[in-house]
Short mmCIF file of C-alpha atoms in Angstrom, two decimals:
data_model
loop_
_atom_site.label_atom_id
_atom_site.label_comp_id
_atom_site.label_asym_id
_atom_site.label_seq_id
_atom_site.Cartn_x
_atom_site.Cartn_y
_atom_site.Cartn_z
CA MET W 94 0.06 -0.02 0.41
CA ASP W 95 3.00 2.36 0.91
CA LYS W 96 4.41 1.69 -2.78
CA ILE W 97 0.87 2.73 -4.51
CA ILE W 98 0.50 6.04 -2.57
CA SER W 99 4.63 6.63 -2.77
CA VAL W 100 3.74 6.15 -6.82
CA ALA W 101 0.65 8.34 -6.41
CA LYS W 102 2.26 11.22 -5.27
CA GLN W 103 5.28 11.27 -7.01
CA SER W 104 3.02 11.57 -10.85
CA GLY W 105 0.88 13.72 -8.69
CA ALA W 106 -2.43 11.59 -8.74
CA GLN W 107 -5.66 12.85 -7.56
CA ALA W 108 -7.39 10.22 -7.09
CA ILE W 109 -7.11 6.29 -6.73
CA HIS W 110 -9.01 3.59 -8.03
CA PRO W 111 -9.09 0.06 -6.30
CA GLY W 112 -10.39 -2.35 -8.67
CA TYR W 113 -11.75 -5.17 -7.88
CA GLY W 114 -9.86 -6.53 -6.21
CA PHE W 115 -8.15 -6.97 -3.18
CA LEU W 116 -7.65 -3.06 -1.34
CA SER W 117 -11.13 -1.83 -2.78
CA GLU W 118 -13.04 -3.26 0.70
CA ASN W 119 -9.27 -3.17 2.29
CA ALA W 120 -10.22 0.21 5.54
CA LYS W 121 -6.53 0.09 5.90
CA PHE W 122 -5.98 1.45 2.45
CA ALA W 123 -8.82 4.00 1.86
CA THR W 124 -7.59 5.67 5.22
CA ALA W 125 -4.16 5.91 4.65
CA LEU W 126 -4.74 7.54 0.96
CA GLU W 127 -7.28 9.27 3.04
CA GLU W 128 -4.06 10.62 5.49
CA ALA W 129 -1.93 11.63 2.32
CA GLY W 130 -4.45 13.73 0.43
CA ILE W 131 -5.60 11.16 -2.19
CA THR W 132 -9.33 10.32 -2.81
CA PHE W 133 -10.23 6.81 -2.39
CA ILE W 134 -12.48 6.14 -4.98
CA GLY W 135 -15.66 4.22 -2.78
CA PRO W 136 -17.58 3.94 -0.02
CA PRO W 137 -16.46 5.42 3.27
CA VAL W 138 -14.09 4.17 5.78
CA SER W 139 -17.09 4.07 8.28
CA ALA W 140 -19.48 1.75 5.50
CA ILE W 141 -16.79 -0.19 4.28
CA THR W 142 -15.91 -1.15 8.51
CA SER W 143 -19.80 -1.66 9.48
CA MET W 144 -20.13 -3.44 6.00
CA ALA W 145 -17.40 -6.25 7.14
CA SER W 146 -19.47 -7.12 9.99
CA LYS W 147 -21.24 -9.66 8.95
CA SER W 148 -23.19 -9.21 12.57
CA GLU W 149 -22.85 -5.41 12.24
CA SER W 150 -24.15 -5.39 9.65
CA LYS W 151 -27.73 -7.25 10.19
CA ASP W 152 -28.56 -5.13 13.43
CA ILE W 153 -27.73 -1.48 11.40
CA MET W 154 -29.82 -2.98 8.50
CA LEU W 155 -32.99 -4.04 10.78
CA SER W 156 -32.36 -1.14 12.32
CA ALA W 157 -33.68 0.80 9.19
CA GLY W 158 -36.62 -2.22 8.56
CA VAL W 159 -34.73 -4.09 6.44
CA PRO W 160 -35.63 -7.36 5.96
CA CYS W 161 -32.79 -9.89 7.08
CA VAL W 162 -32.36 -13.94 8.28
CA PRO W 163 -33.10 -15.17 11.29
CA GLY W 164 -29.96 -16.26 13.15
CA TYR W 165 -27.51 -15.66 15.62
CA HIS W 166 -24.82 -12.87 15.19
CA GLY W 167 -23.56 -12.94 19.08
CA SER W 168 -20.58 -12.46 19.99
CA ASN W 169 -20.52 -15.81 22.93
CA GLN W 170 -19.13 -17.94 20.35
CA ASP W 171 -18.96 -21.32 22.65
CA PRO W 172 -19.76 -23.65 20.89
CA GLN W 173 -23.00 -25.42 23.55
CA HIS W 174 -24.08 -22.10 23.64
CA LEU W 175 -23.76 -21.80 18.91
CA LEU W 176 -25.23 -24.96 19.61
CA SER W 177 -28.32 -23.39 21.85
CA GLU W 178 -29.35 -20.68 18.90
CA ALA W 179 -28.68 -23.38 16.05
CA ARG W 180 -31.80 -25.23 18.02
CA LYS W 181 -33.84 -22.10 18.18
CA ILE W 182 -33.60 -21.26 14.92
CA GLN W 183 -34.16 -25.27 14.11
CA PHE W 184 -32.09 -27.10 11.59
CA PRO W 185 -31.26 -27.40 8.62
CA VAL W 186 -28.95 -24.16 9.22
CA LEU W 187 -25.55 -21.75 7.87
CA ILE W 188 -22.81 -21.14 9.96
CA LYS W 189 -21.01 -18.35 8.75
CA ALA W 190 -18.15 -16.79 9.17
CA VAL W 191 -18.46 -13.02 10.37
CA LEU W 192 -15.64 -10.90 7.75
CA GLY W 193 -16.36 -13.84 5.45
CA GLY W 194 -17.34 -13.87 2.04
CA GLY W 195 -16.57 -16.02 -1.81
CA GLY W 196 -18.52 -18.97 0.33
CA LYS W 197 -15.23 -19.16 3.00
CA GLY W 198 -16.19 -20.08 6.73
CA MET W 199 -19.24 -21.36 5.57
CA ARG W 200 -20.99 -24.77 5.53
CA ILE W 201 -24.49 -26.33 5.76
CA VAL W 202 -25.99 -28.35 8.62
CA HIS W 203 -28.97 -30.50 7.97
CA SER W 204 -29.25 -31.73 11.42
CA GLU W 205 -28.03 -31.51 14.93
CA PRO W 206 -25.13 -34.26 15.37
CA GLU W 207 -23.79 -32.50 12.63
CA PHE W 208 -23.52 -29.75 14.36
CA MET W 209 -20.21 -29.47 16.43
CA GLU W 210 -18.41 -31.06 13.22
CA ALA W 211 -19.13 -27.77 10.52
CA LEU W 212 -18.57 -25.74 13.55
CA GLU W 213 -15.71 -26.54 14.32
CA SER W 214 -13.97 -26.73 10.34
CA ALA W 215 -15.74 -23.90 9.20
CA LYS W 216 -13.50 -21.59 12.31
CA ARG W 217 -10.85 -23.07 10.99
CA GLU W 218 -11.15 -22.06 7.38
CA SER W 219 -12.48 -18.77 8.50
CA LEU W 220 -9.24 -17.94 10.83
CA LYS W 221 -6.90 -19.93 7.96
CA SER W 222 -9.37 -17.13 6.21
CA PHE W 223 -10.21 -14.03 7.49
CA GLY W 224 -7.09 -13.95 10.83
CA ASP W 225 -10.50 -14.40 12.57
CA ASP W 226 -12.75 -17.40 14.18
CA ASN W 227 -15.84 -15.50 14.47
CA VAL W 228 -19.48 -17.13 13.24
CA LEU W 229 -23.27 -16.74 12.74
CA VAL W 230 -25.78 -19.27 12.55
CA GLU W 231 -28.74 -18.65 10.15
CA LYS W 232 -31.47 -20.39 8.38
CA TYR W 233 -31.12 -22.38 6.01
CA ILE W 234 -33.36 -21.40 3.13
CA THR W 235 -34.01 -24.94 1.37
CA LYS W 236 -34.41 -23.36 -2.15
CA PRO W 237 -32.75 -20.38 -2.31
CA ARG W 238 -32.04 -17.86 -5.17
CA HIS W 239 -28.91 -15.31 -4.80
CA ILE W 240 -30.55 -11.54 -6.12
CA GLU W 241 -28.16 -8.19 -5.60
CA VAL W 242 -28.99 -4.73 -6.43
CA GLN W 243 -26.78 -2.86 -7.51
CA VAL W 244 -26.66 0.79 -5.78
CA PHE W 245 -25.22 4.18 -5.97
CA GLY W 246 -25.04 6.68 -3.66
CA ASP W 247 -23.68 10.21 -3.56
CA MET W 248 -21.80 12.84 -1.28
CA LEU W 249 -24.81 15.31 -0.98
CA GLY W 250 -27.23 12.01 0.48
CA GLY W 251 -28.32 10.83 -3.15
CA ALA W 252 -28.87 7.47 -3.09
CA VAL W 253 -30.18 5.40 -6.34
CA SER W 254 -30.54 1.65 -7.46
CA LEU W 255 -29.80 0.26 -11.01
CA TRP W 256 -32.01 -2.68 -10.51
CA GLU W 257 -30.43 -6.21 -9.51
CA ARG W 258 -29.57 -8.96 -10.45
CA ASP W 259 -29.85 -13.10 -10.13
CA CYS W 260 -26.64 -14.80 -9.63
CA SER W 261 -27.94 -18.01 -8.15
CA VAL W 262 -25.86 -20.72 -10.59
CA GLN W 263 -23.04 -21.62 -8.50
CA ARG W 264 -19.93 -24.00 -7.42
CA ARG W 265 -18.93 -24.61 -4.01
CA HIS W 266 -20.88 -21.17 -3.36
CA GLN W 267 -19.49 -18.66 -6.24
CA LYS W 268 -20.99 -17.75 -8.59
CA ILE W 269 -20.41 -18.96 -12.53
CA ILE W 270 -23.36 -16.84 -14.21
CA GLU W 271 -24.96 -13.94 -14.07
CA GLU W 272 -28.07 -12.30 -15.26
CA ALA W 273 -30.07 -8.83 -15.20
CA PRO W 274 -32.58 -8.48 -14.37
CA ALA W 275 -33.85 -11.61 -12.13
CA PRO W 276 -35.80 -13.64 -13.88
CA ASN W 277 -39.42 -15.15 -12.73
CA ILE W 278 -40.46 -12.55 -10.77
CA SER W 279 -42.75 -9.48 -10.46
CA GLU W 280 -42.23 -5.47 -10.89
CA GLU W 281 -43.96 -4.68 -7.36
CA LEU W 282 -41.32 -7.71 -6.04
CA ARG W 283 -38.29 -5.94 -8.22
CA LYS W 284 -39.99 -2.72 -6.32
CA ASP W 285 -39.37 -3.96 -3.03
CA LEU W 286 -35.93 -4.61 -3.44
CA CYS W 287 -34.28 -1.76 -4.67
CA ASP W 288 -35.91 -0.40 -2.08
CA LYS W 289 -34.53 -1.93 0.26
CA ALA W 290 -31.26 -1.79 -1.04
CA VAL W 291 -31.67 1.93 -1.42
CA ALA W 292 -32.34 1.83 2.42
CA ALA W 293 -29.44 0.09 3.50
CA ALA W 294 -27.55 2.57 1.01
CA LYS W 295 -28.71 5.41 3.77
CA ALA W 296 -28.52 3.47 6.46
CA VAL W 297 -24.64 4.01 6.04
CA GLY W 298 -24.72 6.99 4.88
CA TYR W 299 -22.80 5.02 1.36
CA VAL W 300 -21.39 6.43 -1.29
CA GLY W 301 -19.84 4.97 -4.99
CA ALA W 302 -20.92 1.77 -6.52
CA GLY W 303 -22.12 -0.66 -3.36
CA THR W 304 -23.86 -3.94 -4.03
CA VAL W 305 -26.40 -5.56 -1.69
CA GLU W 306 -26.85 -9.34 -1.77
CA PHE W 307 -30.47 -11.12 -0.53
CA ILE W 308 -30.66 -14.17 -0.17
CA PHE W 309 -34.98 -14.84 -1.35
CA ASP W 310 -36.25 -17.55 -1.31
CA ASP W 311 -38.23 -18.73 -4.23
CA ASP W 312 -40.81 -20.58 -2.76
CA ALA W 313 -41.90 -18.05 -0.63
CA LYS W 314 -40.71 -15.26 -2.42
CA THR W 315 -39.85 -12.98 0.05
CA PHE W 316 -35.86 -12.01 0.61
CA TYR W 317 -33.01 -11.10 3.35
CA PHE W 318 -30.53 -9.13 3.01
CA MET W 319 -26.97 -11.22 3.36
CA GLU W 320 -24.44 -8.65 2.87
CA MET W 321 -23.39 -5.76 1.19
CA ASN W 322 -19.98 -5.09 -0.92
CA THR W 323 -18.02 -2.08 -0.58
CA ARG W 324 -17.04 -1.89 -4.34
CA LEU W 325 -17.71 -2.36 -7.95
CA GLN W 326 -18.27 -6.23 -8.68
CA VAL W 327 -17.42 -8.88 -11.33
CA GLU W 328 -21.05 -8.34 -12.89
CA HIS W 329 -21.28 -5.25 -12.74
CA PRO W 330 -21.55 -5.01 -16.66
CA VAL W 331 -24.44 -7.11 -17.49
CA THR W 332 -26.56 -3.45 -15.22
CA GLU W 333 -24.25 -1.36 -17.57
CA MET W 334 -25.50 -3.92 -20.94
CA ILE W 335 -28.94 -3.47 -19.06
CA THR W 336 -29.14 0.29 -17.91
CA GLY W 337 -27.12 2.11 -20.79
CA GLN W 338 -25.32 3.02 -17.82
CA ASP W 339 -20.97 3.20 -17.96
CA LEU W 340 -20.97 3.13 -14.14
CA VAL W 341 -17.37 3.30 -13.67
CA GLU W 342 -17.93 7.03 -15.05
CA TRP W 343 -20.30 7.08 -12.14
CA GLN W 344 -17.60 6.42 -9.72
CA LEU W 345 -15.70 8.82 -11.12
CA LEU W 346 -18.07 11.91 -11.23
CA VAL W 347 -19.33 10.96 -7.16
CA ALA W 348 -15.85 10.57 -5.75
CA ALA W 349 -15.85 14.60 -7.33
CA GLY W 350 -18.60 15.37 -4.92
CA ASN W 351 -20.83 16.37 -8.66
CA PRO W 352 -24.86 14.45 -8.15
CA LEU W 353 -26.07 11.89 -9.43
CA PRO W 354 -26.23 11.63 -13.57
CA LEU W 355 -29.49 10.42 -12.77
CA THR W 356 -32.58 10.15 -10.81
CA GLN W 357 -34.52 7.43 -9.85
CA SER W 358 -37.75 7.69 -12.19
CA GLU W 359 -34.60 8.52 -15.31
CA ILE W 360 -32.90 5.20 -14.55
CA PRO W 361 -33.34 2.73 -16.98
CA LEU W 362 -34.29 -0.61 -17.81
CA ILE W 363 -33.85 -2.16 -21.71
CA GLY W 364 -33.72 -5.43 -22.21
CA HIS W 365 -31.91 -8.27 -20.56
CA ALA W 366 -28.18 -9.50 -20.29
CA PHE W 367 -25.96 -12.67 -19.15
CA GLU W 368 -22.32 -12.66 -17.94
CA ALA W 369 -20.45 -15.95 -17.97
CA ARG W 370 -17.30 -16.39 -16.78
CA ILE W 371 -14.69 -18.12 -18.01
CA TYR W 372 -12.87 -20.17 -16.09
CA ALA W 373 -9.52 -22.54 -15.92
CA GLU W 374 -10.90 -24.79 -14.35
CA ASN W 375 -12.32 -28.80 -14.65
CA PRO W 376 -15.83 -28.83 -14.72
CA ARG W 377 -16.51 -33.03 -14.56
CA ASN W 378 -13.42 -32.59 -11.65
CA ASN W 379 -16.12 -30.54 -8.88
CA PHE W 380 -14.64 -27.44 -10.54
CA HIS W 381 -10.86 -27.56 -9.68
CA PRO W 382 -9.50 -24.80 -11.43
CA ASP W 383 -6.27 -26.12 -14.20
CA VAL W 384 -2.89 -24.43 -14.90
CA GLY W 385 -1.20 -24.54 -17.84
CA LYS W 386 -0.67 -22.63 -21.49
CA LEU W 387 -3.12 -20.98 -23.74
CA VAL W 388 -1.86 -23.44 -26.40
CA HIS W 389 -5.40 -21.93 -28.95
CA LEU W 390 -7.66 -18.87 -27.86
CA SER W 391 -10.00 -18.50 -31.17
CA THR W 392 -13.18 -15.86 -29.26
CA PRO W 393 -16.51 -14.45 -30.61
CA ILE W 394 -16.32 -11.20 -32.13
CA PRO W 395 -17.66 -8.40 -30.19
CA SER W 396 -20.49 -6.08 -30.76
CA GLU W 397 -23.38 -3.79 -29.66
CA SER W 398 -25.08 -7.04 -28.37
CA VAL W 399 -21.31 -8.82 -27.43
CA ARG W 400 -18.96 -7.45 -25.12
CA LEU W 401 -15.82 -9.50 -23.80
CA GLU W 402 -13.12 -8.30 -20.20
CA GLU W 403 -10.35 -10.48 -20.90
CA GLY W 404 -7.23 -11.18 -18.55
CA PHE W 405 -5.14 -13.15 -21.18
CA LYS W 406 -4.40 -13.58 -24.70
CA GLN W 407 -3.28 -16.71 -26.68
CA GLY W 408 -0.15 -17.77 -25.69
CA ALA W 409 -0.20 -16.94 -22.28
CA ASN W 410 0.22 -19.02 -18.99
CA ILE W 411 -2.63 -19.01 -16.00
CA GLU W 412 -0.49 -19.79 -12.63
CA VAL W 413 -2.07 -21.24 -9.77
CA PHE W 414 -1.12 -18.34 -7.79
CA TYR W 415 -4.61 -16.39 -8.91
CA ASP W 416 -8.65 -16.79 -9.22
CA PRO W 417 -8.68 -18.79 -12.42
CA LEU W 418 -10.99 -16.96 -13.74
CA ILE W 419 -9.26 -16.18 -17.65
CA ALA W 420 -12.35 -13.62 -19.19
CA LYS W 421 -15.79 -12.52 -18.33
CA LEU W 422 -18.43 -13.15 -21.38
CA VAL W 423 -21.31 -10.29 -21.80
CA VAL W 424 -24.27 -10.72 -23.64
CA LYS W 425 -27.50 -8.89 -24.02
CA GLY W 426 -30.48 -8.92 -25.75
CA ASN W 427 -34.76 -7.62 -26.45
CA ASP W 428 -35.57 -9.89 -23.56
CA ARG W 429 -34.55 -12.74 -21.64
CA THR W 430 -34.87 -15.42 -24.91
CA GLU W 431 -33.32 -13.73 -27.00
CA ALA W 432 -29.69 -12.83 -24.60
CA LEU W 433 -30.35 -16.21 -23.81
CA ARG W 434 -29.90 -17.18 -27.97
CA VAL W 435 -26.98 -14.30 -27.93
CA LEU W 436 -24.99 -16.02 -25.85
CA ARG W 437 -25.59 -19.89 -27.20
CA LYS W 438 -24.58 -18.98 -29.93
CA ALA W 439 -21.46 -16.76 -28.33
CA LEU W 440 -20.28 -19.91 -26.02
CA GLU W 441 -20.31 -21.79 -29.14
CA GLU W 442 -17.58 -19.41 -30.90
CA TYR W 443 -15.60 -20.02 -27.58
CA GLN W 444 -12.69 -22.47 -28.52
CA VAL W 445 -10.36 -23.04 -25.71
CA VAL W 446 -7.17 -25.39 -26.23
CA GLY W 447 -4.40 -25.90 -23.64
CA LEU W 448 -5.81 -26.36 -20.46
CA SER W 449 -9.26 -27.51 -19.04
CA THR W 450 -11.96 -24.85 -18.73
CA ASN W 451 -15.72 -24.69 -18.56
CA ILE W 452 -17.10 -23.78 -21.56
CA GLU W 453 -18.17 -26.70 -21.93
CA PHE W 454 -20.54 -27.27 -19.11
CA LEU W 455 -21.80 -23.30 -19.53
CA ARG W 456 -23.05 -24.56 -22.63
CA SER W 457 -25.24 -27.36 -21.62
CA LEU W 458 -26.24 -24.73 -18.68
CA ALA W 459 -26.91 -22.50 -20.70
CA GLY W 460 -28.90 -25.27 -23.80
CA HIS W 461 -30.57 -26.60 -19.29
CA PRO W 462 -34.25 -26.47 -19.90
CA ALA W 463 -34.80 -25.97 -16.49
CA PHE W 464 -32.22 -22.52 -16.90
CA VAL W 465 -33.84 -22.03 -20.16
CA ASP W 466 -37.29 -21.15 -18.04
CA GLY W 467 -35.63 -18.94 -15.48
CA GLU W 468 -36.20 -21.81 -13.41
CA VAL W 469 -33.42 -20.97 -10.93
CA GLU W 470 -32.02 -21.73 -7.98
CA THR W 471 -28.25 -21.68 -6.12
CA GLY W 472 -28.60 -25.41 -5.58
CA PHE W 473 -28.85 -25.38 -9.42
CA ILE W 474 -25.98 -27.79 -10.21
CA PRO W 475 -26.38 -31.15 -7.89
CA LYS W 476 -29.65 -31.17 -8.96
CA HIS W 477 -29.58 -31.07 -12.16
CA HIS W 478 -25.98 -32.81 -12.21
CA SER W 479 -26.78 -35.80 -14.27
CA GLU W 480 -27.99 -33.29 -17.53
CA LEU W 481 -25.40 -30.67 -16.82
CA PHE W 482 -22.87 -33.42 -16.95
CA PRO W 483 -23.55 -36.18 -19.70
CA PRO W 484 -21.42 -39.09 -20.03
CA ILE W 485 -19.24 -38.40 -21.88
CA PRO W 486 -19.00 -40.51 -25.97
CA PRO W 487 -15.67 -42.24 -26.76
CA ALA W 488 -13.64 -40.47 -29.32
CA LYS W 489 -14.18 -40.77 -33.56
CA PRO W 490 -10.80 -42.21 -35.12
CA GLU W 491 -10.71 -38.77 -36.49
CA VAL W 492 -10.68 -37.38 -33.67
CA LEU W 493 -7.57 -39.19 -32.75
CA ALA W 494 -5.22 -39.53 -35.83
CA GLN W 495 -5.18 -36.04 -35.72
CA THR W 496 -4.44 -36.47 -32.33
CA ALA W 497 -1.42 -38.08 -32.82
CA LEU W 498 -0.42 -36.49 -35.86
CA TYR W 499 -0.23 -33.21 -33.75
CA ILE W 500 1.94 -35.14 -31.53
CA VAL W 501 3.92 -36.61 -34.44
CA LEU W 502 4.64 -33.42 -35.98
CA ARG W 503 5.38 -31.40 -32.29
CA ASP W 504 7.67 -33.60 -30.92
CA LEU W 505 9.69 -32.81 -34.60
CA ASP W 506 9.65 -29.97 -34.43
CA ALA W 507 11.20 -30.40 -30.59
CA GLU W 508 14.21 -33.01 -32.30
CA ARG W 509 14.67 -30.37 -34.40
CA SER W 510 14.99 -26.67 -32.10
CA SER W 511 17.01 -29.40 -30.24
CA SER W 512 19.21 -30.29 -33.00
CA SER W 513 19.69 -26.84 -34.61
CA GLY W 514 20.51 -25.05 -31.20
CA SER W 515 23.92 -27.79 -30.80
CA MET W 516 25.44 -27.05 -33.69
#
């Protein structure tokens, strides 16, 4: 952090945009910038600190009239006390790290005999990931959806929503595909969601871009506050697609002290958009990350309806040190059906050779009847596992012949290079 601030001073920079990585929700970094007289393009330190604690954030939300999942968010971490609270909530319950995120320190407990082992495991992972082993215990919604609302606040007390995104289809509690707006919810419910998200932003004096995440009970059609991400999210392009707004531009304008560019009634909602995350991973091996060289890379051509944000080019090496996200494929259409058709076509045009990716899985997902109908939930993948992962047919003889030819040519080329180098 000190080096970044030093470079900023040397260059005469007036502000720093932290992206959506490690520093974007780092209160110490925001404080250091403030002390150095450099503008942090993000929310106030107080909002970052309050929303970083799942227990404190829920207390603030309840005071603001934002519904929260029934549970225990107190400071007593005695295992027997937590078990007692779980009994009051009634199983199944969800154990979550107080300072957690990305599915770390999270365990679903279906019955009392499983509780102590799950608690110990969650605390151990939380301590390793966040340096803190405090947890909270909440009621587990059996058919949940993950719906989040994009909010924006300015320094003049204004706050708006730019509608919601559905991020329900996940693996290992992490998002894999997002869409906006959320499918199969009424306009009344959409308004209620967005109004509650704006109330959440105002409750902490929020400034800049943020995301209020809700868990949605698809059976009861009710929603509960889950957490607030005090940064611009990886999936923000789907919101840009349906609103026609540049959210980074909004961040810069607000950080400079300007009012929000649009009022709530002026913010459009046009069409439908999807974002598919292209990962270097093997979906048939529990989505385990893969590493290696991008020997061949052919991507869909960007257009008004197709947006591609890449982190790697052909010939690059994917290493173990970072997140396995290779690219984000974002598409839009006049409605969900058209957007899904654009997505399927773009995925068919996406080719990667050299390491495992989730592209084939995304194709299966985008064509699955339940997904086409918008019947999404966080348990979508295990529920439809057999259809999403059909048996792999034997390779055709011509494919085996082409593979053998490639190996022979590769080895001959290596031999020639070795011979010429030794002369």
